[in-house]
Tab-separated table of N, CA and C in Angstrom:
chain	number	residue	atom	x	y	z
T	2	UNK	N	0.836	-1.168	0.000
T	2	UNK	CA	0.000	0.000	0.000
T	2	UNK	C	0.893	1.248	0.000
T	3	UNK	N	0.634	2.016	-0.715
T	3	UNK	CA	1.785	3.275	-0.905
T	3	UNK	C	1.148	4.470	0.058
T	4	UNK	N	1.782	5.561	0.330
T	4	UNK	CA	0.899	7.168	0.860
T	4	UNK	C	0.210	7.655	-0.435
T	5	UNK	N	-0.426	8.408	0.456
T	5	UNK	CA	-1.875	8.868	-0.171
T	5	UNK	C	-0.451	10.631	-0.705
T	6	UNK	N	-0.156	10.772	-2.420
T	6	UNK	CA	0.880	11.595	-2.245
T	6	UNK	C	0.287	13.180	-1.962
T	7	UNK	N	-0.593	13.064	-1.706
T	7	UNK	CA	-1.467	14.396	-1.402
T	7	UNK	C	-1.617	14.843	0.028
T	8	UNK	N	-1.754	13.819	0.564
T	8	UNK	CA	-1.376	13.735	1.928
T	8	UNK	C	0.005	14.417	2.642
T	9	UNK	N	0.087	15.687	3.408
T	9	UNK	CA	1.164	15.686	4.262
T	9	UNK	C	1.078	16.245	5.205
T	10	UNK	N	1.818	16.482	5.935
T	10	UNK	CA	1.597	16.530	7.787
T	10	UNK	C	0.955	17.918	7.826
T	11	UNK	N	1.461	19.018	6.636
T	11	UNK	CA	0.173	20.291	7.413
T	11	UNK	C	-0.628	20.254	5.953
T	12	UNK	N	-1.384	21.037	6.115
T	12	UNK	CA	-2.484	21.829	5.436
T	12	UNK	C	-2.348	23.248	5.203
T	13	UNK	N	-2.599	23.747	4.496
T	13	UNK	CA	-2.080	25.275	4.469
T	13	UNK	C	-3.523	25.311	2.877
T	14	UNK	N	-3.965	26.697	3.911
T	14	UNK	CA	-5.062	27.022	3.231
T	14	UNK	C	-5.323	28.158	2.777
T	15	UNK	N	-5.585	28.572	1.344
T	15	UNK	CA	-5.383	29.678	1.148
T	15	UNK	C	-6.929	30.101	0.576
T	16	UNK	N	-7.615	31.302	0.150
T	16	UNK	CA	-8.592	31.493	-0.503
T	16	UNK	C	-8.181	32.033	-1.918
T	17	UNK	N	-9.115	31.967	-3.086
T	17	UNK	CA	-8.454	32.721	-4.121
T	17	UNK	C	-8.902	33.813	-4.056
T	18	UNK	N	-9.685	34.633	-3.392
T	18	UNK	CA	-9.612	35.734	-2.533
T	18	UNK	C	-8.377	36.266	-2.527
T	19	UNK	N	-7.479	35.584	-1.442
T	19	UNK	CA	-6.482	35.792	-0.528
T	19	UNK	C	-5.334	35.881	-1.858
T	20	UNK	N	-5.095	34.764	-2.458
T	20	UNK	CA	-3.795	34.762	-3.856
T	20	UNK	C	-4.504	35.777	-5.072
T	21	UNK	N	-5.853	36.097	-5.102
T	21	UNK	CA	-5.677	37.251	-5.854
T	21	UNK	C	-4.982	39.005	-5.696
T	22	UNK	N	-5.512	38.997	-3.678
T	22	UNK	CA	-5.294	40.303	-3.481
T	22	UNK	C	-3.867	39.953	-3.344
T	23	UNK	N	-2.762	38.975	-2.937
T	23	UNK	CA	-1.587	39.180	-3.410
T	23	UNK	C	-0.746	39.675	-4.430
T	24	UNK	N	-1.429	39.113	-5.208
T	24	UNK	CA	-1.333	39.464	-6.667
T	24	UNK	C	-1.280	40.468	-7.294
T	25	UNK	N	-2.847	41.114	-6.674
T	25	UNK	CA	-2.869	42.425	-7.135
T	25	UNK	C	-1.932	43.598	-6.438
T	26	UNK	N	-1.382	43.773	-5.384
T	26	UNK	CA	-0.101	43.732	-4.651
T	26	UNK	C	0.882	43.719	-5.662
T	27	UNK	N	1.058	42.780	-5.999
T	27	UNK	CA	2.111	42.401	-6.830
T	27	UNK	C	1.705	43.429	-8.031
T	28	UNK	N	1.331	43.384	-8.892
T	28	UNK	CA	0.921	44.137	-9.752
T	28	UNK	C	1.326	45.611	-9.632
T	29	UNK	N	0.257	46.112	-8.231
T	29	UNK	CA	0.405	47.931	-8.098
T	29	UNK	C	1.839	48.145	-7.784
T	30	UNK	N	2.799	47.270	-7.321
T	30	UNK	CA	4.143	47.445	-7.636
T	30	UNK	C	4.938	47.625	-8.795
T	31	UNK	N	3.912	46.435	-9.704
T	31	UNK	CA	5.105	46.691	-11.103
T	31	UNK	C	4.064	48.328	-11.525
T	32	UNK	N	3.196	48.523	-11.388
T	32	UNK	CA	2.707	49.693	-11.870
T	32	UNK	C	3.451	50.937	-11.445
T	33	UNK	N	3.665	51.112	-10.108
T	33	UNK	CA	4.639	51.950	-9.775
T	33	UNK	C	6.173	52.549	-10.235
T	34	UNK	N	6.275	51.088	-10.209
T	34	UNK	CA	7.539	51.298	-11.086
T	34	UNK	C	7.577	51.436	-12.498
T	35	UNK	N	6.935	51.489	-13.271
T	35	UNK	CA	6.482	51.977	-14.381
T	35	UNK	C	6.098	53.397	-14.619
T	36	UNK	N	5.693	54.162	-13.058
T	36	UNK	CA	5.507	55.414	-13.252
T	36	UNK	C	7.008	56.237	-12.911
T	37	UNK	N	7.967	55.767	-12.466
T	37	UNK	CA	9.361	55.896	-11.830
T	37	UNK	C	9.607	56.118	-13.547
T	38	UNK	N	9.427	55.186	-14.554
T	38	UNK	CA	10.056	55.343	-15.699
T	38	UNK	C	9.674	56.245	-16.736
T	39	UNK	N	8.452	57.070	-16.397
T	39	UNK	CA	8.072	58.439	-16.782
T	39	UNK	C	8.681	59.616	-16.726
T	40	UNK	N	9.200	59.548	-15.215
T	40	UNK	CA	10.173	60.488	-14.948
T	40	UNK	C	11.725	60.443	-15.908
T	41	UNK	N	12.085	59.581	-16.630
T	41	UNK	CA	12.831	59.383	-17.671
T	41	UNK	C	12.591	60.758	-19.133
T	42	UNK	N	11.389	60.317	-19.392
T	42	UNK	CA	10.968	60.605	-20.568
T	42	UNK	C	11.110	62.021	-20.892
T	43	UNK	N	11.625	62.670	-21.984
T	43	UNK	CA	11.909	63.553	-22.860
T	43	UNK	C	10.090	64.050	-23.508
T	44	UNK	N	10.445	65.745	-23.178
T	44	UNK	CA	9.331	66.126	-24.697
T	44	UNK	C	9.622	65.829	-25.526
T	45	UNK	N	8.867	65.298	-26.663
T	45	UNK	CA	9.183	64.987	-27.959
T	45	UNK	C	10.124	66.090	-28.440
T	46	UNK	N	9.964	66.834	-28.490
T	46	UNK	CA	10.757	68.198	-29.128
T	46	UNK	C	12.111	68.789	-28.504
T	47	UNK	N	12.446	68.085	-27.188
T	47	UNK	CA	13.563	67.816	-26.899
T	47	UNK	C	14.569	67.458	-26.869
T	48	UNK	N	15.962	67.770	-27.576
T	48	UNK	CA	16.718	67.693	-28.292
T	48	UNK	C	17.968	67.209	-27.349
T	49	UNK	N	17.866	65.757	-27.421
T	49	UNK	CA	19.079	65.596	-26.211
T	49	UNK	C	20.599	65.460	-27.322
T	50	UNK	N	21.416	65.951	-26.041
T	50	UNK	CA	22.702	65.963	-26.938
T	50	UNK	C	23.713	65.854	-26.002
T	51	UNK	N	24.611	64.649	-26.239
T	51	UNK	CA	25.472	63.722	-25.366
T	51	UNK	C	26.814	64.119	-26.251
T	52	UNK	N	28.179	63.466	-25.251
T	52	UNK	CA	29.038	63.157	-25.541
T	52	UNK	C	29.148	61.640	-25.999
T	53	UNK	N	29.923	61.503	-26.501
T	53	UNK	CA	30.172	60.015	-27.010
T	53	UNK	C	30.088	59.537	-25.637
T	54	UNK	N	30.843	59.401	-24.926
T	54	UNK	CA	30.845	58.863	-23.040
T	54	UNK	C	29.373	58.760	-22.635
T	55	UNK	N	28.551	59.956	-22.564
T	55	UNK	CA	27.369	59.929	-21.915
T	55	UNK	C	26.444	59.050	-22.769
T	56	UNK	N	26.828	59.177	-24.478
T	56	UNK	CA	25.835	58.350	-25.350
T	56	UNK	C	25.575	56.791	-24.842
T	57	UNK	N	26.896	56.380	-24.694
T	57	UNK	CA	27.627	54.918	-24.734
T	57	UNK	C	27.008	54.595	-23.231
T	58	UNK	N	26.906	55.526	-22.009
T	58	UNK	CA	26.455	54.949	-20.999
T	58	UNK	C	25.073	54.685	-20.994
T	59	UNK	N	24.462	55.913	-21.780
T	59	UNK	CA	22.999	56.124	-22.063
T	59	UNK	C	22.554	54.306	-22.567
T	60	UNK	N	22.863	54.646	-24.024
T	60	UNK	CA	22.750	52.951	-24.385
T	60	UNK	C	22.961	51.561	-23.513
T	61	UNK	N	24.322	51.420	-22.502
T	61	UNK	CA	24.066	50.827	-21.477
T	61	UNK	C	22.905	50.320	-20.530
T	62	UNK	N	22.740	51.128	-20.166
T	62	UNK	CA	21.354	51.340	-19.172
T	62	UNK	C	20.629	51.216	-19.943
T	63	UNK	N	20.025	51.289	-21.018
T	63	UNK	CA	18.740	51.179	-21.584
T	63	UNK	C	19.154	49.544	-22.131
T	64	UNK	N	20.109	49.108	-22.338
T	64	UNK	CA	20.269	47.433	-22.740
T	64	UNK	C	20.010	46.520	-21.581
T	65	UNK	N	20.786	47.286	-21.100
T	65	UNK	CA	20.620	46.489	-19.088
T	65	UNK	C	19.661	46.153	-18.678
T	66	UNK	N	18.564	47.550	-18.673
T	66	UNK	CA	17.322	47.556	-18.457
T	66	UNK	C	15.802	46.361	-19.450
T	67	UNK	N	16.378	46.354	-20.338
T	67	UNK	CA	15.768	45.893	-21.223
T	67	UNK	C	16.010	44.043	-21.024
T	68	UNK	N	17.230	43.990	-21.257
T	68	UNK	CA	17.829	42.530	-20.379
T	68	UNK	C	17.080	41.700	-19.121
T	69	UNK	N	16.622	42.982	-18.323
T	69	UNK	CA	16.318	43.213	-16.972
T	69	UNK	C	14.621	42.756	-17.331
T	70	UNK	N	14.265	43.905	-18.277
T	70	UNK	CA	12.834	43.481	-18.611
T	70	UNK	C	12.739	41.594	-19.246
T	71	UNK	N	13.353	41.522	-19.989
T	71	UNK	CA	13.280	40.026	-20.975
T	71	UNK	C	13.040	38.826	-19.537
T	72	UNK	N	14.001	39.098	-18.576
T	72	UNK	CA	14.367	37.712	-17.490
T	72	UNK	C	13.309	38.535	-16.880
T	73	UNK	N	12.424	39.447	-16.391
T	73	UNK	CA	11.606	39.769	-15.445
T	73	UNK	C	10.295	38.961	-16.124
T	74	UNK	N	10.284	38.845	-17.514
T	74	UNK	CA	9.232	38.463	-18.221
T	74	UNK	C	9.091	36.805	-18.268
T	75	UNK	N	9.995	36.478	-18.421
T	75	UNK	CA	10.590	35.010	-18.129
T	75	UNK	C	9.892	34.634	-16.696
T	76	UNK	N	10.489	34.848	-15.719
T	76	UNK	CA	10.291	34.687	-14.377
T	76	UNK	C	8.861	34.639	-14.541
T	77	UNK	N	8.500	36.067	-14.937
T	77	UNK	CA	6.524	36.130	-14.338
T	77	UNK	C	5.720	34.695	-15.417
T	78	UNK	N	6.442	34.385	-16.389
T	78	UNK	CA	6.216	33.527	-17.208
T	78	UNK	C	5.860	31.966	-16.723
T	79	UNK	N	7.234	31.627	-15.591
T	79	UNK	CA	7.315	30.816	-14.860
T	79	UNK	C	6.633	30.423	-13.838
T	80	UNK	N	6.470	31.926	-13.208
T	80	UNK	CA	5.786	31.607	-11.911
T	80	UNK	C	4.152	31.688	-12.092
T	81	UNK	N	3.612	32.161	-13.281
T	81	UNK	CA	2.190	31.941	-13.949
T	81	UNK	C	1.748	30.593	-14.260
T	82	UNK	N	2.794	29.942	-14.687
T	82	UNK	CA	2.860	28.245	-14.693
T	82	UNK	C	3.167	27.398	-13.715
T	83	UNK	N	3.902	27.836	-12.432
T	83	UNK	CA	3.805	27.219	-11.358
T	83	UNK	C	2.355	27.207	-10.258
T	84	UNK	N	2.300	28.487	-10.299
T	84	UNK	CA	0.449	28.752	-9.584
T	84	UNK	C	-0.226	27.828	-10.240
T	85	UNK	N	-0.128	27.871	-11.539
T	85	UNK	CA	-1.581	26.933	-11.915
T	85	UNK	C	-1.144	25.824	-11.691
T	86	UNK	N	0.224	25.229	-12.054
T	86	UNK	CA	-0.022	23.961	-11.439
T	86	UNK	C	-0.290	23.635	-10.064
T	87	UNK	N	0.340	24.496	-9.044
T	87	UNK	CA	0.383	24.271	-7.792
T	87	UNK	C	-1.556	24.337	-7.270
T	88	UNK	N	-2.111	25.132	-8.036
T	88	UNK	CA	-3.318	25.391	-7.314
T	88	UNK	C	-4.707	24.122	-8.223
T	89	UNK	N	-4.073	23.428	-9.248
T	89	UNK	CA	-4.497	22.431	-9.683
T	89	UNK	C	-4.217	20.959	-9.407
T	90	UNK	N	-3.085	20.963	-8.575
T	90	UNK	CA	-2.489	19.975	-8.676
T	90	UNK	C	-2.990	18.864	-7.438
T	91	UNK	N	-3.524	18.986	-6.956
T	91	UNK	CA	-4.107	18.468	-5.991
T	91	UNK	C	-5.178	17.988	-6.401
T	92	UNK	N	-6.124	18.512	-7.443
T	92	UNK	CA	-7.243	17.669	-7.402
T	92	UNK	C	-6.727	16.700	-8.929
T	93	UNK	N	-5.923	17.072	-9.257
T	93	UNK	CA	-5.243	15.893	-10.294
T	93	UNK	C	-4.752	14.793	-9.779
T	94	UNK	N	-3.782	14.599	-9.164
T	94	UNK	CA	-3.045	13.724	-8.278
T	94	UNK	C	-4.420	12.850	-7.330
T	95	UNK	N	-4.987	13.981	-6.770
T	95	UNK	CA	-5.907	12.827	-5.816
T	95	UNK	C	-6.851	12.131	-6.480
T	96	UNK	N	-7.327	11.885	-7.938
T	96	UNK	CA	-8.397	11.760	-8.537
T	96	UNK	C	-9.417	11.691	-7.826
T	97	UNK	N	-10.118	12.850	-7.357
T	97	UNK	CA	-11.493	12.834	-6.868
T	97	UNK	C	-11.526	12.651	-5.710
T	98	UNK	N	-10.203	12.150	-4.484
T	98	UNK	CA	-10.525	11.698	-3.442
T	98	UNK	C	-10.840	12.957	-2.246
T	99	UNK	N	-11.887	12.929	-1.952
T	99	UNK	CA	-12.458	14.319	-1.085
T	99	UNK	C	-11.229	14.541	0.206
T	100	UNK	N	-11.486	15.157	0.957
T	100	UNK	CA	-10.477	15.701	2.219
T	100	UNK	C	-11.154	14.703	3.832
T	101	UNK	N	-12.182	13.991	3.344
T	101	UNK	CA	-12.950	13.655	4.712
T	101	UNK	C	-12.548	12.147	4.696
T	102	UNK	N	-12.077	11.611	3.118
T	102	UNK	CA	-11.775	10.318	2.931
T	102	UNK	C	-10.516	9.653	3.492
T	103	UNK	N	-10.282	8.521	3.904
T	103	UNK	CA	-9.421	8.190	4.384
T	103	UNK	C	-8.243	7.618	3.224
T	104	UNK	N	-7.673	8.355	2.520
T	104	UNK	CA	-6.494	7.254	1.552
T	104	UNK	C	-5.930	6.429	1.970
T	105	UNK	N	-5.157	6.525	3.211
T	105	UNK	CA	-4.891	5.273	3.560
T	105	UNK	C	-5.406	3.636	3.382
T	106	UNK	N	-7.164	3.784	3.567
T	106	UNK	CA	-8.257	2.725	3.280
T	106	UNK	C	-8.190	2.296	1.870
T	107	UNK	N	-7.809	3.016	0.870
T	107	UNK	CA	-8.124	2.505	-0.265
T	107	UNK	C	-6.426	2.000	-0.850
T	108	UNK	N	-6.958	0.227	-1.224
T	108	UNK	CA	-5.967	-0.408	-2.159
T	108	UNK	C	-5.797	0.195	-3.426
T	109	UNK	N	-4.065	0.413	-3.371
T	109	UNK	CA	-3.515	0.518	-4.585
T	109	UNK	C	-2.819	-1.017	-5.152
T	110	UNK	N	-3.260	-1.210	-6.387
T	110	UNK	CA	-2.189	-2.038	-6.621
T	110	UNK	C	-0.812	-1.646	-7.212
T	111	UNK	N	0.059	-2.223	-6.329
T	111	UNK	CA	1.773	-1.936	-6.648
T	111	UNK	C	1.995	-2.043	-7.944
T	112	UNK	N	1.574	-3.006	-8.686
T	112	UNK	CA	1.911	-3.487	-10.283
T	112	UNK	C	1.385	-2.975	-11.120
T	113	UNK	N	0.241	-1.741	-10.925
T	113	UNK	CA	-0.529	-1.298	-11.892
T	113	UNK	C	0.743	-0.161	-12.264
T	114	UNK	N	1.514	0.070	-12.054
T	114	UNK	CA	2.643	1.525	-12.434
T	114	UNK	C	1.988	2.393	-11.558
T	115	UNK	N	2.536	3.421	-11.829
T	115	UNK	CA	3.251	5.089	-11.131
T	115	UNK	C	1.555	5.559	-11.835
T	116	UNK	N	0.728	6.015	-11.219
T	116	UNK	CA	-0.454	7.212	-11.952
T	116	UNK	C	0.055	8.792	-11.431
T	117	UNK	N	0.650	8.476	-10.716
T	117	UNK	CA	0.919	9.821	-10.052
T	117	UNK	C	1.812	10.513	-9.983
């Protein structure tokens, strides 16, 4: 008889309530910082004019940044695919078995392979 793999010593309970207003948290941060990058911005009709030095650093920072954006996009990419699995993954794995049921009680057979 194998563990029930859904089964483990705590429980931790969240609402999607609760992981949305995180979220949205998460969010009014990247929004913020998006208004930080306003303060950047030139009138159109503003005529910037660098030294080669200041050009070359200019370009820097805006590659960096951009670099910065690509792996920030990645990441949120990742962790959009970990939530869903994590917040699906439980009723996959348990096929159907409710929270009041005992897994332990129910035979697996060893020889049928891995479902899980």
């Amino acid at each position: 008889m194998r563990k029930d793999p859904c089964r483990q010593s705590e429980t931790f309970r969240m609402t999607g309530e609760e992981l949305n207003d995180r979220l949205d948290g998460q969010m009014l941060a990247i929004e913020r910082v998006s208004i930080l990058l306003e303060d950047a911005k030139l009138d159109t009709n503003d005529l910037l004019e660098m030294d080669r030095e200041g050009f070359e650093k200019l370009m820097e920072l805006l590659s960096a940044y951009e670099a910065f954006l690509d792996h920030f996009r990645d990441v949120t990419k990742d962790t959009v695919a970990a939530i869903r699995g994590l917040t699906t993954a439980r009723d996959r794995m348990c096929c159907g078995v409710g929270d009041d049921e005992d897994f332990n009680d129910v035979d697996i057979d060893e020889d049928a392979g891995d479902d899980f």
